JSON list of C-alpha atoms in Angstrom, two decimals:
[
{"chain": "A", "resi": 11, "resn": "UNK", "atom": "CA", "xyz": [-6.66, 5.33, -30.23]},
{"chain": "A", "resi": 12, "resn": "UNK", "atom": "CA", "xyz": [-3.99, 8.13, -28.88]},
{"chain": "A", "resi": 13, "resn": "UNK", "atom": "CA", "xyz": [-0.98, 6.98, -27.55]},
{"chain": "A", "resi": 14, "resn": "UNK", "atom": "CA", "xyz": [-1.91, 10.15, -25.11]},
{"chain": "A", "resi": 15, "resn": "UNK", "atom": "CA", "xyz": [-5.11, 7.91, -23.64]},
{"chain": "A", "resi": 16, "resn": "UNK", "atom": "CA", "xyz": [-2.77, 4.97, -23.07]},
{"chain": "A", "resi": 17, "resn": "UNK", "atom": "CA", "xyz": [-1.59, 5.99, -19.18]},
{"chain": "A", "resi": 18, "resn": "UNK", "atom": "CA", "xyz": [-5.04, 7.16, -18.50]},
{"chain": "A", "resi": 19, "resn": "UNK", "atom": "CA", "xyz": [-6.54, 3.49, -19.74]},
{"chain": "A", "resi": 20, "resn": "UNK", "atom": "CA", "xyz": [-3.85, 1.81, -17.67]},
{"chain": "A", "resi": 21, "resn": "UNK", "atom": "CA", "xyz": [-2.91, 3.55, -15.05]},
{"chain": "A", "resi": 22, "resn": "UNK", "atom": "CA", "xyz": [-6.02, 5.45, -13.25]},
{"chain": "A", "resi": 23, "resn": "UNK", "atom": "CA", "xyz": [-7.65, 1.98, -13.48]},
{"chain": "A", "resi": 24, "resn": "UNK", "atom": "CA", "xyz": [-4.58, 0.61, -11.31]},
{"chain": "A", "resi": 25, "resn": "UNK", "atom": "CA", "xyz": [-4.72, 3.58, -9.24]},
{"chain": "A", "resi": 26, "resn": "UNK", "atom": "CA", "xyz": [-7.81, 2.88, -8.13]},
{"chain": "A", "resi": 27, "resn": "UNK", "atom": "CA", "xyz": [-7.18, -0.58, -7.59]},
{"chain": "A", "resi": 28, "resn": "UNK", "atom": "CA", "xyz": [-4.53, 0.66, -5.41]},
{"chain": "A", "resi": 29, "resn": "UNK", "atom": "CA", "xyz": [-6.83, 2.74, -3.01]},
{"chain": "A", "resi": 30, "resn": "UNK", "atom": "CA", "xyz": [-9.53, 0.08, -2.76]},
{"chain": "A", "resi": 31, "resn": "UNK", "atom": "CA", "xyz": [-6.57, -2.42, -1.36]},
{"chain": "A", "resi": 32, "resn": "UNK", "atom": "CA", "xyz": [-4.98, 0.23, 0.85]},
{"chain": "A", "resi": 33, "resn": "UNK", "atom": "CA", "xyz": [-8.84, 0.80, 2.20]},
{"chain": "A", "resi": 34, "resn": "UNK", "atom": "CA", "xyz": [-9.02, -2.65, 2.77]},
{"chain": "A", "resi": 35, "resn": "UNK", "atom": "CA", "xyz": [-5.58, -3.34, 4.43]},
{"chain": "A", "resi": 36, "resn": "UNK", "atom": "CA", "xyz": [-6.35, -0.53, 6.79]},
{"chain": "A", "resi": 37, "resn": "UNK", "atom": "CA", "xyz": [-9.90, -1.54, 7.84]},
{"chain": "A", "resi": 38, "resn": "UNK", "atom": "CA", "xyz": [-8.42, -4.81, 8.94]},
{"chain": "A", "resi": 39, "resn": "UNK", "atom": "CA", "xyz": [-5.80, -3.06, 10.93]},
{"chain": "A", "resi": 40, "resn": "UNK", "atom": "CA", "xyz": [-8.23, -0.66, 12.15]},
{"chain": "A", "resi": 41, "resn": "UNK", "atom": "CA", "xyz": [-10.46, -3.67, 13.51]},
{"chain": "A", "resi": 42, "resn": "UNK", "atom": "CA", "xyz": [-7.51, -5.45, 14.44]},
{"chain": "A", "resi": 43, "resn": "UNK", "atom": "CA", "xyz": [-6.59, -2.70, 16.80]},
{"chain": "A", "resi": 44, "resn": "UNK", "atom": "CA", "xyz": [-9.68, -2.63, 17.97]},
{"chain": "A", "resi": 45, "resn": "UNK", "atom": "CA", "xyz": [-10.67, -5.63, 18.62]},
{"chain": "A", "resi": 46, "resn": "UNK", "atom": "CA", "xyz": [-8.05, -5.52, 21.34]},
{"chain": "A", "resi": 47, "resn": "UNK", "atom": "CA", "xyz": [-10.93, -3.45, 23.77]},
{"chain": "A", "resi": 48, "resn": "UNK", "atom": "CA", "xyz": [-13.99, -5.32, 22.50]},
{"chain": "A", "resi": 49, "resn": "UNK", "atom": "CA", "xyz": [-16.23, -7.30, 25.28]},
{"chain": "A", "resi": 50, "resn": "UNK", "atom": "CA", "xyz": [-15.33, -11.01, 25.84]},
{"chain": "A", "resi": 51, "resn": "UNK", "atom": "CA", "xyz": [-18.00, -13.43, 25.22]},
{"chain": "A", "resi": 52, "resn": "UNK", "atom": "CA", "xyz": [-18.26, -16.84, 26.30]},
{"chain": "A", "resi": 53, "resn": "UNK", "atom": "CA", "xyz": [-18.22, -19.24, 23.36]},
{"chain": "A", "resi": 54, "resn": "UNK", "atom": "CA", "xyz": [-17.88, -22.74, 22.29]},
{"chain": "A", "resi": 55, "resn": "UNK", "atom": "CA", "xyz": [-16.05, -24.28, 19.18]},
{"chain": "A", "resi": 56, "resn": "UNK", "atom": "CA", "xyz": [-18.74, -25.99, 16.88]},
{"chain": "A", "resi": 57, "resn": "UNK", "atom": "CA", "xyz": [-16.30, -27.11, 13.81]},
{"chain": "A", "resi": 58, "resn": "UNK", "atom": "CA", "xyz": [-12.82, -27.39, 13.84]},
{"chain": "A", "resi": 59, "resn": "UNK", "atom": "CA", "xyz": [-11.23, -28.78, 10.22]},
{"chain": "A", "resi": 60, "resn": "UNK", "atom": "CA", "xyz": [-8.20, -28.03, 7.85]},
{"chain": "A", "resi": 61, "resn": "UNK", "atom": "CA", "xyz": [-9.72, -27.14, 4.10]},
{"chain": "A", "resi": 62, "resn": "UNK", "atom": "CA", "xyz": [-7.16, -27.42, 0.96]},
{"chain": "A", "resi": 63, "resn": "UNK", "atom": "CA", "xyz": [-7.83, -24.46, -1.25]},
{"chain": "A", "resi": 64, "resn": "UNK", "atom": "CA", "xyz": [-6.38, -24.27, -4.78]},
{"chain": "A", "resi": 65, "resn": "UNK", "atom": "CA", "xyz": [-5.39, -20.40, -6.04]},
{"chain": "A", "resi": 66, "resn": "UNK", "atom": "CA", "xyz": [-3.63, -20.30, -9.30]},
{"chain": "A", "resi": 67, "resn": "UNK", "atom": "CA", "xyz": [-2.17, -17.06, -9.05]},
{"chain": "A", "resi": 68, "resn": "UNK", "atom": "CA", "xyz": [-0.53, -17.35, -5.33]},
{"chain": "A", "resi": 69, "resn": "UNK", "atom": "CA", "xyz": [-0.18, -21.25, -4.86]},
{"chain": "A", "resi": 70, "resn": "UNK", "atom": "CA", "xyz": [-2.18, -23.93, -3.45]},
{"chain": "A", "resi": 71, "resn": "UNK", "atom": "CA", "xyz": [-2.50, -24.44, 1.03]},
{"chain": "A", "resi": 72, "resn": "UNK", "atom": "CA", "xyz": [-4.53, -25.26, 3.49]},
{"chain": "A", "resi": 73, "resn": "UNK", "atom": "CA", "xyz": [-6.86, -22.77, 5.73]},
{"chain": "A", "resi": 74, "resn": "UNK", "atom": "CA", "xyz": [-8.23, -23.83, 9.16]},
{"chain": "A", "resi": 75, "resn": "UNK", "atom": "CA", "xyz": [-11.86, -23.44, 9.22]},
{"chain": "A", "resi": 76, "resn": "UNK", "atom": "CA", "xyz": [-12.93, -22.84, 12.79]},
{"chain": "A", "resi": 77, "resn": "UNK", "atom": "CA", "xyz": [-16.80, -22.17, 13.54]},
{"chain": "A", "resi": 78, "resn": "UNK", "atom": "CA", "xyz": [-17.45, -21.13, 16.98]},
{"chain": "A", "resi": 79, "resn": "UNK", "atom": "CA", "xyz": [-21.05, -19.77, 18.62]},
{"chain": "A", "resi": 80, "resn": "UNK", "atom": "CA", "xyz": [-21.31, -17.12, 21.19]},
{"chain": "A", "resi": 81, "resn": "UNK", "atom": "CA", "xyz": [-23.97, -15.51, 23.08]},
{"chain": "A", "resi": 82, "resn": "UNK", "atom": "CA", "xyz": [-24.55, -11.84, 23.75]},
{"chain": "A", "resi": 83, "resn": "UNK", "atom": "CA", "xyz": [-27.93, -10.64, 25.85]},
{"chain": "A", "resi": 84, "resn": "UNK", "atom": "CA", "xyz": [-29.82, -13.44, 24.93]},
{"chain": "A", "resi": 85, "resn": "UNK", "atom": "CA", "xyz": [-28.79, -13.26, 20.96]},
{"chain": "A", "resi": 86, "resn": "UNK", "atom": "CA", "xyz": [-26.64, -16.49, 19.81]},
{"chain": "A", "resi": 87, "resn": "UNK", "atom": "CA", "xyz": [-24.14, -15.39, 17.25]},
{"chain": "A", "resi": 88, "resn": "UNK", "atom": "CA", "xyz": [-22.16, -17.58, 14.49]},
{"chain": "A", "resi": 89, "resn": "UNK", "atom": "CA", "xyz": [-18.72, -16.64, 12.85]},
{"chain": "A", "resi": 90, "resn": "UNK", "atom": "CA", "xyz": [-15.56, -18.11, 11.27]},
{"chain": "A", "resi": 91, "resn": "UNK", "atom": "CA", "xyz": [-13.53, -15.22, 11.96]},
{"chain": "A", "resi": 92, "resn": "UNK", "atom": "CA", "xyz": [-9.92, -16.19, 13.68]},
{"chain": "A", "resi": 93, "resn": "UNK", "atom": "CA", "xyz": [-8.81, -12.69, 13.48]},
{"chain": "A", "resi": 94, "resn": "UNK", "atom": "CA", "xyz": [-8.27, -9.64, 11.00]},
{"chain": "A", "resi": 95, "resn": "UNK", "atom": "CA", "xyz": [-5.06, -11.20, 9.40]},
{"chain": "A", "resi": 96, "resn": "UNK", "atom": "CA", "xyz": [-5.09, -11.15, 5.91]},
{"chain": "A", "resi": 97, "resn": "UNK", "atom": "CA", "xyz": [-4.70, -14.71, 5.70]},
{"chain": "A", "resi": 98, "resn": "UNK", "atom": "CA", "xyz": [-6.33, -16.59, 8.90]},
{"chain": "A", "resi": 99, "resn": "UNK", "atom": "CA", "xyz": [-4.07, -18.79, 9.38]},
{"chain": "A", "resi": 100, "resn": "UNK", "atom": "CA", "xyz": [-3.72, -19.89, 5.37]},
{"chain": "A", "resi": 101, "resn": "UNK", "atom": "CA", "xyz": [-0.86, -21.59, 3.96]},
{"chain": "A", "resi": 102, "resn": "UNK", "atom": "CA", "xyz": [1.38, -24.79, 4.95]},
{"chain": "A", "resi": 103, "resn": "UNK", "atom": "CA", "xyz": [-0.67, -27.94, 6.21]},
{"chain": "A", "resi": 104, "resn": "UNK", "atom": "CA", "xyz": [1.18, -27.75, 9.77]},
{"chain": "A", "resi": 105, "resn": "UNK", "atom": "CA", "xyz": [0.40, -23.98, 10.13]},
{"chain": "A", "resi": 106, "resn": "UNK", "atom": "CA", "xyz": [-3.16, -24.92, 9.41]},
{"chain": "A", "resi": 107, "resn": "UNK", "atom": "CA", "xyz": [-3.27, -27.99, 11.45]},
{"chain": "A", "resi": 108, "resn": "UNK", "atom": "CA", "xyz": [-2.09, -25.81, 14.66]},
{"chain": "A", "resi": 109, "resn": "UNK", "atom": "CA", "xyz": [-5.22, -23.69, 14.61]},
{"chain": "A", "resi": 110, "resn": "UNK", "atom": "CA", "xyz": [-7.32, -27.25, 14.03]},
{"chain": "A", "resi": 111, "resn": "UNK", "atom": "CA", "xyz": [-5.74, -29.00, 17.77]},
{"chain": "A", "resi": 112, "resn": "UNK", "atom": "CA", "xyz": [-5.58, -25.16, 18.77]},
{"chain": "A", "resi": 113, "resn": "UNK", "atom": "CA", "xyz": [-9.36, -24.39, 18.57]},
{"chain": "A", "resi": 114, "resn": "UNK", "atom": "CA", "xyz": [-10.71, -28.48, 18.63]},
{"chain": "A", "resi": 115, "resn": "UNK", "atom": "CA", "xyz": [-14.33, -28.67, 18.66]},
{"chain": "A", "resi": 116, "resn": "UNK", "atom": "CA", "xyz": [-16.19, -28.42, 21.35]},
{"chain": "A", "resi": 117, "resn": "UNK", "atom": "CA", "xyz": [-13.88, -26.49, 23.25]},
{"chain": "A", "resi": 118, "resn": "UNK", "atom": "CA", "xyz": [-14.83, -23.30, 25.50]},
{"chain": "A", "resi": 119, "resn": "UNK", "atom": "CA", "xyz": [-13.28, -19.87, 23.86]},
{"chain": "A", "resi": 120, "resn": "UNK", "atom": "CA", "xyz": [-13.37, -16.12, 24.53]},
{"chain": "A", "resi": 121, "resn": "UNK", "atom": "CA", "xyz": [-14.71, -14.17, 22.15]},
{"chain": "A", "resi": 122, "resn": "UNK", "atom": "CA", "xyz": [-13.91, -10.49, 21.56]},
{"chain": "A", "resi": 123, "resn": "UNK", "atom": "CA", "xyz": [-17.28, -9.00, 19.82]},
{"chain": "A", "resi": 124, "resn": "UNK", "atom": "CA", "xyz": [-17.69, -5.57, 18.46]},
{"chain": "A", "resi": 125, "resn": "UNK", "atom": "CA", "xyz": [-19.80, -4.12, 20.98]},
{"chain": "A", "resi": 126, "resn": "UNK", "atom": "CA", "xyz": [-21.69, -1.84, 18.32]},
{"chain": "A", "resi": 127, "resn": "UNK", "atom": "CA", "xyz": [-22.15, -5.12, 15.67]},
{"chain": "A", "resi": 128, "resn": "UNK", "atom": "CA", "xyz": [-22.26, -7.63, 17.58]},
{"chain": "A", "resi": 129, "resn": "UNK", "atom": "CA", "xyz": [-22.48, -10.22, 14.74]},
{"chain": "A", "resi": 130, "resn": "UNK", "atom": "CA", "xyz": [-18.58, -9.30, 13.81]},
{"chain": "A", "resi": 131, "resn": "UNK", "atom": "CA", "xyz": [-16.43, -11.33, 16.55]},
{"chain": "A", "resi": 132, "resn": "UNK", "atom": "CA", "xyz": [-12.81, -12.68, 16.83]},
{"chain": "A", "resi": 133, "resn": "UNK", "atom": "CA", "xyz": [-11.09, -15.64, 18.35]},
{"chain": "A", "resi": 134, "resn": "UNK", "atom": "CA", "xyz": [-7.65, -13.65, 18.45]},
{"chain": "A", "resi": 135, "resn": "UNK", "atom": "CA", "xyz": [-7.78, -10.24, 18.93]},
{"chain": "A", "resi": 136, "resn": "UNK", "atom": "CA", "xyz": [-5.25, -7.58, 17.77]},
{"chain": "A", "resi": 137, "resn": "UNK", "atom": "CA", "xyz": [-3.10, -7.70, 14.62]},
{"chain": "A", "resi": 138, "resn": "UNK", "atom": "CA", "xyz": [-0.08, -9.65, 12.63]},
{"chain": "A", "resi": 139, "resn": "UNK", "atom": "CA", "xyz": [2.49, -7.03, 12.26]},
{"chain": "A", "resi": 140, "resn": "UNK", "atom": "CA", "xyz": [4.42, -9.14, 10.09]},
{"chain": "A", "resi": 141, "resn": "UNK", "atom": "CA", "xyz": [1.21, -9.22, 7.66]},
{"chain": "A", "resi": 142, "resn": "UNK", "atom": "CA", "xyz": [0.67, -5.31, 8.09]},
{"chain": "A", "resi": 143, "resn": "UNK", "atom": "CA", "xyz": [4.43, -4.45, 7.18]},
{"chain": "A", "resi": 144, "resn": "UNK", "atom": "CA", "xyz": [4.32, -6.98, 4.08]},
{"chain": "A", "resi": 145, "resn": "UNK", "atom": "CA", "xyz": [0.90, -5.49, 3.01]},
{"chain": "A", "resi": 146, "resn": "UNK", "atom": "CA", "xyz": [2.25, -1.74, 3.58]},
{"chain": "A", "resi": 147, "resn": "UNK", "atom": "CA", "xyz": [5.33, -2.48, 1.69]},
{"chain": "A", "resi": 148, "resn": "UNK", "atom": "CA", "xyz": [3.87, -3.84, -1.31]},
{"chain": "A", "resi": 149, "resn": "UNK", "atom": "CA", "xyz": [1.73, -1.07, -1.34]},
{"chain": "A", "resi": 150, "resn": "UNK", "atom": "CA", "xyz": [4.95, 1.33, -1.11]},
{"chain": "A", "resi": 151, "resn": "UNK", "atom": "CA", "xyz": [6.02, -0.40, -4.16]},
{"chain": "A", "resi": 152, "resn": "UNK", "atom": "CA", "xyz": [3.24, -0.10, -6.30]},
{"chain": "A", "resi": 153, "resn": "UNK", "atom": "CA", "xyz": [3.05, 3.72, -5.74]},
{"chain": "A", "resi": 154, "resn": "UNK", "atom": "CA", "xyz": [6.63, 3.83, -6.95]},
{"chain": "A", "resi": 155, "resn": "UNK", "atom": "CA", "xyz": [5.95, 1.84, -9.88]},
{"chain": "A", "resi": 156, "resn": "UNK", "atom": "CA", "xyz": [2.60, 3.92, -11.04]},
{"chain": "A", "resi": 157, "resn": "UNK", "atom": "CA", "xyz": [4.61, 6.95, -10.27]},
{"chain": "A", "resi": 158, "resn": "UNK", "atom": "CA", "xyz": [8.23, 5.75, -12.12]},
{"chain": "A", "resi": 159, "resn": "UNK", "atom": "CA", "xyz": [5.39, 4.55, -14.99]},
{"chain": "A", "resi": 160, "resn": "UNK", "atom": "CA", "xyz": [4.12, 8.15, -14.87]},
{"chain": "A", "resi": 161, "resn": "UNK", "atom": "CA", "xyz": [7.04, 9.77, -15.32]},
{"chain": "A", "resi": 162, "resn": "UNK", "atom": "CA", "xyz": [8.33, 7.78, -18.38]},
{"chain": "A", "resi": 163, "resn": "UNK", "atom": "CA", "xyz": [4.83, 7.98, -20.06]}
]
């Protein structure tokens, strides 16, 4: 193989790696925003509970899995959503455990639905800036890496 074909085997693959995550980061924002104006729905909390989750590559935590139902016309919706963060709520046991007492079962919520899919809803509505800086700076930095890699390739 060419040591010519070695950037283009590493780095469009990374590029594009990049542009699917930045697509990603700002559909969540985009909803996120959004989500602000969305209809309220009345809604109940079904299931309420802390789950351990074990990631190699980041560390192990604890997410809060909250199920709530809401109704829109007469169509009963289901979702797990708790809002466009990249994380829900993921990480340290007490963070986790504050969304559990937060959103017990069987309580009554709002519920901000998309009003043209109704099936996508939230529990809190608008966006983490601290998540969207993070997720904007990392991406900063891996543009400057593929393009300081370019440049001494």
């Amino acid at each position: 193989m060419s040591d010519e074909l070695i950037p283009y085997l590493v780095f469009w693959p990374m590029r594009c790696l990049l542009v699917i995550l930045i697509f990603i980061g700002a559909r969540r924002y985009y909803l996120g925003i959004s989500s602000r104006d969305w209809p309220i729905a009345k809604g109940v909390i079904v299931n309420s509970k802390s789950d351990y989750y074990v990631n190699p590559s980041a560390g192990n935590g604890y997410i809060p899995e909250i199920e709530f139902t809401y109704t829109v016309g007469s169509t009963k919706y289901k979702s797990k959503r708790l809002n466009f963060s990249l994380n829900q709520g993921a990480g340290n046991r007490e963070n986790s455990e504050y969304y559990v007492k937060k959103y017990r079962a069987g309580r009554k919520v709002d519920v901000r639905y998309n009003p043209n899919k109704a099936e996508q809803a939230v529990l809190e509505s608008g966006i983490n800036n601290t998540h969207f800086v993070i997720t904007m700076c990392l991406g900063i930095v891996c543009m400057g890496g593929i393009g300081f890699a370019n440049y001494i390739f």
